[in-house]
Coordinates of N, CA and C in Angstrom, one line a residue:
X1 N -11.2 104.0 -139.4 CA -12.8 104.7 -139.1 C -12.9 104.2 -137.6
X2 N -12.6 103.1 -136.9 CA -12.9 102.9 -135.8 C -12.4 104.0 -134.9
X3 N -11.1 104.4 -134.9 CA -10.5 105.2 -134.1 C -11.3 106.9 -134.2
X4 N -11.7 106.9 -135.3 CA -12.5 108.4 -135.6 C -13.8 108.4 -135.2
X5 N -14.6 107.4 -135.0 CA -15.9 107.2 -135.0 C -16.3 106.8 -133.2
X6 N -17.2 107.6 -132.7 CA -17.4 107.4 -131.3 C -18.4 106.0 -131.3
X7 N -19.3 106.1 -132.3 CA -20.0 104.6 -132.2 C -19.4 103.5 -132.4
X8 N -18.3 103.4 -133.4 CA -17.5 102.3 -133.6 C -16.9 102.1 -132.3
X9 N -16.0 102.9 -131.7 CA -15.4 102.7 -130.5 C -16.3 102.2 -129.3
X10 N -17.4 102.6 -129.2 CA -18.4 102.1 -128.1 C -18.9 100.5 -128.5
X11 N -19.0 100.4 -129.6 CA -19.2 98.9 -130.2 C -18.0 98.2 -129.9
X12 N -16.9 98.4 -130.4 CA -15.7 97.8 -130.2 C -15.4 97.5 -128.6
X13 N -15.5 98.6 -127.7 CA -15.5 98.3 -126.1 C -16.6 97.7 -125.6
X14 N -17.8 97.1 -126.4 CA -18.8 96.3 -125.8 C -20.0 97.1 -125.3
X15 N -19.9 98.3 -125.5 CA -21.0 99.4 -125.3 C -22.1 99.4 -126.2
X16 N -23.5 99.6 -125.7 CA -24.5 99.9 -126.6 C -24.6 101.2 -127.2
X17 N -25.1 101.2 -128.3 CA -25.3 102.8 -129.0 C -26.6 102.9 -129.1
X18 N -27.1 104.0 -129.2 CA -28.2 104.8 -129.5 C -28.7 104.7 -130.9
X19 N -29.8 104.8 -131.1 CA -30.6 104.8 -132.5 C -30.0 105.9 -133.3
X20 N -29.8 107.0 -132.7 CA -29.2 108.4 -133.4 C -27.7 107.9 -133.9
X21 N -26.8 107.3 -133.0 CA -25.7 106.9 -133.4 C -25.5 105.7 -134.4
X22 N -26.3 105.2 -134.4 CA -26.6 104.1 -135.6 C -26.9 104.8 -136.8
X23 N -27.9 105.6 -136.8 CA -28.0 106.6 -138.1 C -27.1 107.3 -138.2
X24 N -26.2 108.0 -137.6 CA -25.0 108.5 -138.1 C -23.9 107.9 -138.6
X25 N -23.8 106.7 -138.0 CA -22.7 105.8 -138.5 C -23.2 105.4 -139.8
X26 N -24.6 104.9 -140.2 CA -25.0 104.5 -141.2 C -24.6 105.8 -142.5
X27 N -24.9 106.8 -142.2 CA -24.7 108.1 -142.9 C -23.3 108.1 -143.3
X28 N -22.3 108.1 -142.0 CA -20.8 107.9 -142.4 C -20.4 106.8 -143.5
X29 N -21.1 105.7 -143.2 CA -20.8 104.6 -143.9 C -20.9 104.7 -145.6
X30 N -22.1 105.1 -145.5 CA -22.6 105.3 -147.0 C -22.0 106.4 -147.6
X31 N -21.5 107.5 -146.9 CA -20.7 108.6 -147.5 C -19.5 108.0 -148.1
X32 N -18.7 107.1 -147.5 CA -17.4 106.4 -147.7 C -17.8 105.6 -149.0
X33 N -18.8 104.7 -148.9 CA -19.0 103.9 -149.9 C -20.3 103.8 -150.2
X34 N -21.1 104.3 -151.2 CA -22.5 104.4 -151.5 C -23.0 103.2 -151.7
X35 N -22.4 102.2 -152.1 CA -22.6 100.8 -152.4 C -23.2 100.0 -151.3
X36 N -22.8 100.5 -150.0 CA -23.0 99.6 -148.7 C -24.3 100.0 -148.2
X37 N -24.9 99.2 -147.9 CA -26.3 99.4 -147.1 C -26.5 98.8 -146.1
X38 N -26.7 99.4 -145.0 CA -26.5 98.5 -143.6 C -27.8 97.9 -143.3
X39 N -29.0 98.3 -143.6 CA -30.1 97.5 -143.7 C -30.0 96.4 -144.4
X40 N -29.5 96.1 -145.8 CA -29.4 95.0 -146.4 C -28.4 94.1 -145.4
X41 N -27.0 94.6 -145.0 CA -26.3 93.9 -144.3 C -27.0 93.1 -142.9
X42 N -27.9 94.0 -142.5 CA -28.8 93.4 -141.3 C -29.7 92.6 -141.7
X43 N -30.2 92.5 -143.0 CA -31.2 91.2 -143.1 C -30.5 90.2 -143.8
X44 N -29.4 90.4 -144.2 CA -28.6 89.1 -144.7 C -28.0 88.4 -143.3
X45 N -27.5 89.0 -142.3 CA -27.3 88.4 -141.2 C -28.2 87.4 -140.7
X46 N -28.0 86.2 -140.4 CA -28.9 85.2 -139.7 C -28.3 85.0 -138.3
X47 N -27.2 85.4 -138.1 CA -26.6 85.0 -136.6 C -26.8 86.0 -135.6
X48 N -27.3 87.0 -136.0 CA -27.4 88.1 -135.0 C -28.8 89.1 -135.3
X49 N -29.1 89.5 -134.4 CA -30.4 90.4 -134.7 C -30.0 92.0 -134.0
X50 N -28.9 92.3 -133.9 CA -28.8 93.7 -133.5 C -27.6 94.2 -134.3
X51 N -27.8 95.3 -134.8 CA -26.6 96.1 -135.7 C -25.4 96.0 -134.9
X52 N -25.3 96.3 -133.7 CA -24.1 96.4 -133.0 C -23.3 95.1 -133.2
X53 N -24.0 93.9 -133.0 CA -23.4 92.6 -133.3 C -22.7 92.5 -134.6
X54 N -23.5 92.7 -135.5 CA -23.1 92.8 -137.0 C -21.7 93.4 -137.2
X55 N -21.8 94.8 -136.8 CA -20.4 95.5 -136.7 C -19.3 95.0 -135.9
X56 N -19.9 94.6 -134.8 CA -18.6 93.6 -134.0 C -18.1 92.5 -134.7
X57 N -18.9 91.9 -135.2 CA -18.4 90.5 -136.0 C -17.2 91.0 -137.2
X58 N -17.5 92.3 -137.5 CA -16.5 92.9 -138.4 C -15.2 93.6 -137.9
X59 N -15.5 94.3 -136.8 CA -14.4 95.0 -136.2 C -13.7 94.1 -134.9
X60 N -14.5 93.2 -134.6 CA -13.9 92.5 -133.2 C -14.5 93.4 -132.0
X61 N -14.0 92.9 -131.0 CA -14.2 93.3 -129.5 C -12.9 93.8 -128.8
X62 N -12.8 95.0 -128.3 CA -11.7 95.4 -127.5 C -10.9 94.5 -126.7
X63 N -10.0 94.2 -126.9 CA -8.9 93.4 -126.2 C -9.0 93.7 -124.7
X64 N -8.8 95.1 -124.3 CA -8.9 95.2 -122.8 C -10.2 95.1 -122.4
X65 N -11.2 95.3 -123.0 CA -12.9 94.9 -122.4 C -12.8 93.6 -122.4
X66 N -12.4 92.7 -123.2 CA -12.6 91.2 -123.0 C -11.7 90.6 -121.7
X67 N -10.4 91.1 -121.8 CA -9.4 90.7 -120.6 C -10.0 91.0 -119.3
X68 N -10.8 92.4 -119.1 CA -11.5 92.7 -118.1 C -12.5 91.6 -117.5
X69 N -13.3 91.5 -118.6 CA -14.5 90.4 -118.3 C -14.2 89.3 -117.6
X70 N -13.1 88.6 -118.5 CA -12.7 87.4 -118.0 C -11.7 87.4 -116.8
X71 N -11.1 88.3 -116.5 CA -10.4 88.6 -115.2 C -11.3 88.4 -114.1
X72 N -12.3 89.3 -114.4 CA -13.4 89.1 -113.2 C -14.0 87.8 -113.1
X73 N -14.0 87.1 -114.0 CA -14.8 85.8 -114.0 C -13.7 84.9 -113.3
X74 N -12.5 84.9 -113.5 CA -11.4 84.2 -113.1 C -11.2 84.6 -111.6
X75 N -11.3 85.9 -111.1 CA -11.2 86.1 -109.7 C -12.4 85.8 -108.9
X76 N -13.5 85.4 -109.5 CA -14.7 84.9 -108.9 C -14.8 83.3 -108.8
X77 N -14.0 82.7 -109.7 CA -13.7 81.3 -109.6 C -12.2 81.2 -109.7
X78 N -11.5 81.6 -108.4 CA -10.1 81.1 -108.5 C -9.5 79.9 -108.6
X79 N -10.3 78.9 -108.6 CA -9.4 77.3 -108.4 C -9.9 76.8 -109.9
X80 N -9.6 77.6 -110.9 CA -9.7 76.7 -112.4 C -8.8 75.9 -112.7
X81 N -8.9 74.7 -113.4 CA -7.6 73.9 -113.3 C -7.1 74.4 -114.7
X82 N -6.0 73.7 -115.3 CA -5.2 74.0 -116.4 C -6.2 74.1 -117.8
X83 N -7.2 73.1 -117.8 CA -7.9 72.9 -118.8 C -8.9 73.9 -119.2
X84 N -9.6 74.2 -118.0 CA -10.6 75.6 -117.9 C -9.8 76.6 -118.4
X85 N -8.8 76.9 -118.0 CA -7.9 78.3 -118.3 C -7.5 78.3 -119.7
X86 N -7.2 77.1 -120.2 CA -7.2 77.1 -121.9 C -8.4 77.1 -122.4
X87 N -9.6 76.4 -121.9 CA -10.8 76.8 -122.5 C -11.0 78.3 -122.5
X88 N -10.9 79.0 -121.5 CA -11.1 80.5 -121.1 C -10.2 81.5 -122.4
X89 N -8.8 80.7 -122.5 CA -8.0 81.3 -123.4 C -8.4 81.3 -124.9
X90 N -9.0 80.2 -125.4 CA -9.5 80.0 -126.5 C -10.7 80.9 -126.9
X91 N -11.4 81.0 -125.8 CA -12.8 81.9 -125.8 C -12.5 83.1 -125.8
X92 N -11.5 83.7 -125.2 CA -11.1 85.2 -125.2 C -10.5 85.5 -126.6
X93 N -9.7 84.5 -127.3 CA -9.1 84.8 -128.5 C -10.3 84.8 -129.7
X94 N -11.3 83.8 -129.6 CA -12.4 83.9 -130.5 C -13.2 85.3 -130.4
X95 N -13.4 85.8 -129.2 CA -14.2 86.9 -128.9 C -13.5 88.2 -129.3
X96 N -12.4 88.4 -128.8 CA -11.6 89.4 -129.5 C -11.6 89.6 -130.8
X97 N -11.4 88.5 -131.8 CA -11.6 88.3 -133.2 C -13.1 88.7 -133.8
X98 N -13.9 88.0 -133.5 CA -15.3 88.1 -133.9 C -16.2 88.9 -133.1
X99 N -15.8 89.3 -132.1 CA -16.8 90.3 -131.2 C -17.8 89.6 -130.6
X100 N -18.0 88.3 -130.5 CA -19.2 87.5 -129.7 C -18.9 86.0 -130.0
X101 N -19.6 85.2 -129.5 CA -19.6 83.8 -129.8 C -20.9 83.3 -129.8
X102 N -21.5 82.3 -130.8 CA -22.7 81.8 -130.6 C -22.5 80.4 -129.6
X103 N -23.1 80.2 -128.9 CA -23.0 79.6 -127.7 C -22.9 78.2 -128.2
X104 N -23.5 77.5 -129.1 CA -23.4 76.2 -129.7 C -22.0 76.0 -130.1
X105 N -21.2 76.8 -130.5 CA -19.9 76.8 -131.0 C -18.7 76.4 -129.8
X106 N -19.4 76.4 -128.3 CA -18.6 75.9 -127.6 C -18.6 74.3 -127.3
X107 N -19.4 73.8 -128.2 CA -19.4 72.3 -128.4 C -18.9 71.9 -129.7
X108 N -18.1 72.7 -130.2 CA -17.4 72.4 -131.6 C -15.8 72.8 -131.4
X109 N -15.2 72.2 -132.4 CA -14.0 72.4 -132.5 C -13.3 74.1 -132.4
X110 N -12.4 74.6 -132.1 CA -11.4 73.8 -131.2 C -11.8 73.7 -129.7
X111 N -12.9 74.0 -128.8 CA -13.5 73.7 -127.7 C -13.4 72.2 -127.6
X112 N -14.0 71.6 -128.5 CA -14.0 69.9 -128.2 C -12.5 69.6 -128.2
X113 N -11.5 70.2 -128.5 CA -10.1 69.6 -128.4 C -9.8 69.4 -127.2
X114 N -10.3 70.1 -126.0 CA -10.1 70.1 -124.9 C -10.6 68.9 -124.0
X115 N -12.1 68.8 -124.4 CA -12.7 67.7 -123.9 C -13.8 67.3 -124.9
X116 N -14.2 66.3 -125.2 CA -15.1 66.0 -126.4 C -16.6 66.5 -126.2
X117 N -16.9 66.8 -124.9 CA -18.2 67.3 -124.5 C -18.2 69.0 -124.6
X118 N -17.0 69.4 -125.1 CA -16.9 71.2 -125.0 C -16.9 71.6 -123.7
X119 N -17.9 72.6 -123.5 CA -18.4 73.4 -122.2 C -18.6 72.5 -121.2
X120 N -19.3 71.6 -121.4 CA -19.7 70.7 -120.3 C -18.9 69.7 -119.6
X121 N -17.9 69.5 -120.7 CA -16.6 68.5 -120.3 C -15.9 69.0 -119.5
X122 N -15.6 70.5 -120.1 CA -14.4 71.3 -119.5 C -14.7 71.8 -117.9
X123 N -16.2 72.2 -118.0 CA -16.7 72.9 -116.7 C -17.9 71.9 -116.2
X124 N -17.7 70.8 -115.6 CA -18.5 69.9 -115.2 C -19.5 70.4 -114.1
X125 N -19.0 71.4 -113.2 CA -19.6 71.8 -112.3 C -20.6 73.1 -112.7
X126 N -22.0 72.8 -112.7 CA -22.9 73.4 -113.3 C -22.8 75.0 -113.0
X127 N -22.9 75.3 -111.8 CA -22.8 76.7 -111.2 C -21.6 77.4 -112.2
X128 N -20.4 76.9 -112.1 CA -19.5 77.4 -112.9 C -19.5 77.8 -114.5
X129 N -20.1 76.7 -114.9 CA -20.6 76.8 -116.5 C -21.8 77.8 -116.7
X130 N -22.7 77.5 -115.8 CA -23.9 78.7 -115.9 C -23.2 79.9 -115.6
X131 N -22.4 80.3 -115.1 CA -21.8 81.7 -114.6 C -21.2 82.0 -115.9
X132 N -20.2 81.0 -116.4 CA -19.5 81.3 -117.8 C -20.8 81.9 -118.7
X133 N -21.6 81.1 -119.0 CA -22.7 81.2 -120.1 C -23.2 82.7 -119.8
X134 N -23.7 83.0 -118.5 CA -24.1 84.4 -118.1 C -23.0 85.5 -118.6
X135 N -21.9 85.4 -118.4 CA -20.7 86.2 -119.0 C -20.9 86.4 -120.4
X136 N -20.9 85.2 -121.2 CA -21.1 85.2 -122.5 C -22.4 85.9 -123.2
X137 N -23.4 85.8 -122.5 CA -24.6 86.4 -122.8 C -24.4 88.0 -122.7
X138 N -24.0 88.3 -121.6 CA -23.8 89.8 -121.7 C -22.8 90.2 -122.8
X139 N -21.6 89.4 -123.0 CA -20.9 89.9 -124.2 C -21.5 89.9 -125.4
X140 N -22.3 88.9 -125.7 CA -23.3 88.8 -126.8 C -24.3 89.9 -126.9
X141 N -24.6 90.4 -126.2 CA -25.5 91.4 -125.9 C -27.0 91.0 -125.8
X142 N -27.0 89.8 -125.3 CA -28.4 89.0 -125.4 C -29.2 89.2 -124.2
X143 N -28.6 89.9 -123.2 CA -29.1 90.3 -121.9 C -29.3 91.8 -122.0
X144 N -30.6 92.2 -121.9 CA -31.0 93.3 -122.1 C -30.6 94.4 -120.8
X145 N -30.0 93.8 -119.8 CA -29.6 94.5 -118.9 C -28.2 94.6 -118.6
X146 N -27.4 94.1 -119.6 CA -25.9 94.3 -120.1 C -25.4 95.7 -120.3

């Protein structure tokens, strides 16, 4: 369905969708399976407050989009060490699979396997850590300007 639906493709590519696209998507989904109610799904989700993120949790985020975002970050910070690169690799993998990341997960396994303090231990320089958090907020669609 992702390949044949413009709204789903936009969600998978990290783009915002309009209310009209959401309504159209809801109609298509309920045609396929009338038992599915997207409003109920939205109400059940405690992790996110936007339908796009709920759908992205199911379908993931486009690998090319994730690679582009992280390549830009690595070009901005070219002196990352091996541990930081491994952290970014784990992060990219998580985001490709789940479509976003809850920031508190950066202080849990597998991220704490690289340093017991997670993000703060791997990125002790505050400006680099803050820049990474800004990238993640944009990926998570929490930044209204994203």
